[in-house]
Tab-separated table of C-alpha atoms in Angstrom:
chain	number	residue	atom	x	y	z
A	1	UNK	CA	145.546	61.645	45.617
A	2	UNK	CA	143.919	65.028	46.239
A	3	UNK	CA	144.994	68.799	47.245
A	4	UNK	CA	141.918	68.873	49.602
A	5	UNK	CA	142.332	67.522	53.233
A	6	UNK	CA	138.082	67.647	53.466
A	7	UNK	CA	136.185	66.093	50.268
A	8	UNK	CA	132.745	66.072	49.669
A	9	UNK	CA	131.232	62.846	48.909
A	10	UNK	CA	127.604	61.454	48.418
A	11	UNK	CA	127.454	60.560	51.944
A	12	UNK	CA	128.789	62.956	53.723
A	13	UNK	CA	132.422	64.477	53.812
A	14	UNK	CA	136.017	62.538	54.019
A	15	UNK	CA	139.134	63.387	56.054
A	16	UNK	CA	142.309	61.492	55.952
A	17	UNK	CA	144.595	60.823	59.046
A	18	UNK	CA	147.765	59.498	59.745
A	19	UNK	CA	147.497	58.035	63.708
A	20	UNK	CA	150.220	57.643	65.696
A	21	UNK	CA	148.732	55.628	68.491
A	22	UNK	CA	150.938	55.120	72.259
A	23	UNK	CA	151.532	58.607	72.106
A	24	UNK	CA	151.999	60.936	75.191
A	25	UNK	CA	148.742	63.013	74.331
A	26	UNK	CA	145.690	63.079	72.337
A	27	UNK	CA	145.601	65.792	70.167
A	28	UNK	CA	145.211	66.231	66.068
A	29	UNK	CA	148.670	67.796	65.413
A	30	UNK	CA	149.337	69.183	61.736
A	31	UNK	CA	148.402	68.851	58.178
A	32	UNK	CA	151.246	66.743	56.300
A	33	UNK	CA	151.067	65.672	52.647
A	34	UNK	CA	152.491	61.393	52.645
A	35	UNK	CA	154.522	59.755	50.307
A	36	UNK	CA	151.722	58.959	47.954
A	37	UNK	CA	151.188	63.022	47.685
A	38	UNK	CA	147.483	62.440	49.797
A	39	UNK	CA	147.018	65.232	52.468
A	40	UNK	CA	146.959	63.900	55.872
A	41	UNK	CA	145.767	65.390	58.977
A	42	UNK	CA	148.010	63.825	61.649
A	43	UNK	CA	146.372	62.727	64.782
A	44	UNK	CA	148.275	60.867	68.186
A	45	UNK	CA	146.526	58.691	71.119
A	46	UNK	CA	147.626	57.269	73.750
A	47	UNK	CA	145.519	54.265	73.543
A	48	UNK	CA	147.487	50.920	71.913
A	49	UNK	CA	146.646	49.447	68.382
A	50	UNK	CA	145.303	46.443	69.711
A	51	UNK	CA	141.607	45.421	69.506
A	52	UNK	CA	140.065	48.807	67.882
A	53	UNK	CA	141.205	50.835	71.043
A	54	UNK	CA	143.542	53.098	69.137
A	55	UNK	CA	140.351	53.958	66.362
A	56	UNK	CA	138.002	54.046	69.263
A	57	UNK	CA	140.069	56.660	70.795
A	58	UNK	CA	140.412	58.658	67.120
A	59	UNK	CA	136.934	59.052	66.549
A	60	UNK	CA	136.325	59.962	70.515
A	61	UNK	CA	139.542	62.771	69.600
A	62	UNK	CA	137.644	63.612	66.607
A	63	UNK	CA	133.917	64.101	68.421
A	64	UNK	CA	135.216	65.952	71.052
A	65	UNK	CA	137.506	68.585	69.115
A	66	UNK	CA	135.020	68.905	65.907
A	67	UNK	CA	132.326	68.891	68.513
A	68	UNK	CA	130.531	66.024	66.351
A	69	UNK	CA	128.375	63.133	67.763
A	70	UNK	CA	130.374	59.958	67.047
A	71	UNK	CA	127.552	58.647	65.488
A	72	UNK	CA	128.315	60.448	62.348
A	73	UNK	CA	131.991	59.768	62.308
A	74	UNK	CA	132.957	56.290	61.019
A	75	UNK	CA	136.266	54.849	60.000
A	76	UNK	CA	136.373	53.659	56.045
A	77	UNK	CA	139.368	52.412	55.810
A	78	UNK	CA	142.657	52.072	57.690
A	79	UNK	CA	141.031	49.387	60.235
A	80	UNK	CA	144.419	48.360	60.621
A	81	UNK	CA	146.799	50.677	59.399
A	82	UNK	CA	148.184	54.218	60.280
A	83	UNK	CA	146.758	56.053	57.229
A	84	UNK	CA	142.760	55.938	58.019
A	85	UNK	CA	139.931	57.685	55.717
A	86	UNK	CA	137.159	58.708	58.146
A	87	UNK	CA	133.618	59.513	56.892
A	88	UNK	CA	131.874	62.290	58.725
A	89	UNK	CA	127.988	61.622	57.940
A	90	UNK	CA	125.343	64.297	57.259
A	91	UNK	CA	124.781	67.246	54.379
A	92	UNK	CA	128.038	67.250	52.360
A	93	UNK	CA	128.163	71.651	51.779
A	94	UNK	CA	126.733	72.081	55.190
A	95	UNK	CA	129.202	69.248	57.097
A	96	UNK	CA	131.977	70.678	54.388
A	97	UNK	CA	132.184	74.374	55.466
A	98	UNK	CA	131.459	73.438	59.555
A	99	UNK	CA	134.826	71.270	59.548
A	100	UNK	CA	136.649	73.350	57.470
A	101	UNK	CA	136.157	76.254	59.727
A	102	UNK	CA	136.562	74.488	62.622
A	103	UNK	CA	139.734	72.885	61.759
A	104	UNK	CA	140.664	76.503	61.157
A	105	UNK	CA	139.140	77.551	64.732
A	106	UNK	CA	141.997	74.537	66.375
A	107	UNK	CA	144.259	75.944	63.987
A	108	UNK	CA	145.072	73.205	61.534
A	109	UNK	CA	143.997	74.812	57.990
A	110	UNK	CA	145.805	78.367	56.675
């Protein structure tokens, strides 16, 4: 479990998510800590858990508000569960400090 909702890693920098997919809206929501203690960013789409469509739609959500190619965004675990790690790809510091402040920017981070 960690106290950080963005980690640096070799590759890049890790977010995890909670998805709640059929949802009215696409949006990322709030920050919530699960039972396990892991911080979670909580994201909805409306798209159904059935054939990738509700992860395709996550890491569109995810391009479009952290204004990221979706080349660099890749889903590394969670295929087919609600709690998903997602890998953003590129210089950890540099990738680090541009989604921290832009999860600030939306409004998600204090």
């Amino acid at each position: 479990m960690s106290d950080r909702l963005l980690i640096r890693v070799a590759e890049g920098v890790r977010l995890h998510i909670r998805l709640t997919p059929k949802a009215a809206a696409d949006k990322l929501d709030r920050i919530d800590r699960d039972a396990e203690g892991q911080l979670r960013l909580r994201a909805t789409v409306t798209a159904i858990p059935e054939n990738g469509k509700a992860n395709a739609a996550l890491i569109k959500l995810l391009s479009k508000k952290l204004r990221l190619p979706k080349s660099a965004i890749r889903l590394i675990a969670g295929d087919q569960n609600r709690n998903k790690t997602i890998l953003f790809e590129g210089v950890p510091d540099e990738l680090f400090d541009a989604l921290d402040a832009k999860l600030r920017e939306l409004g998600l981070m204090g």
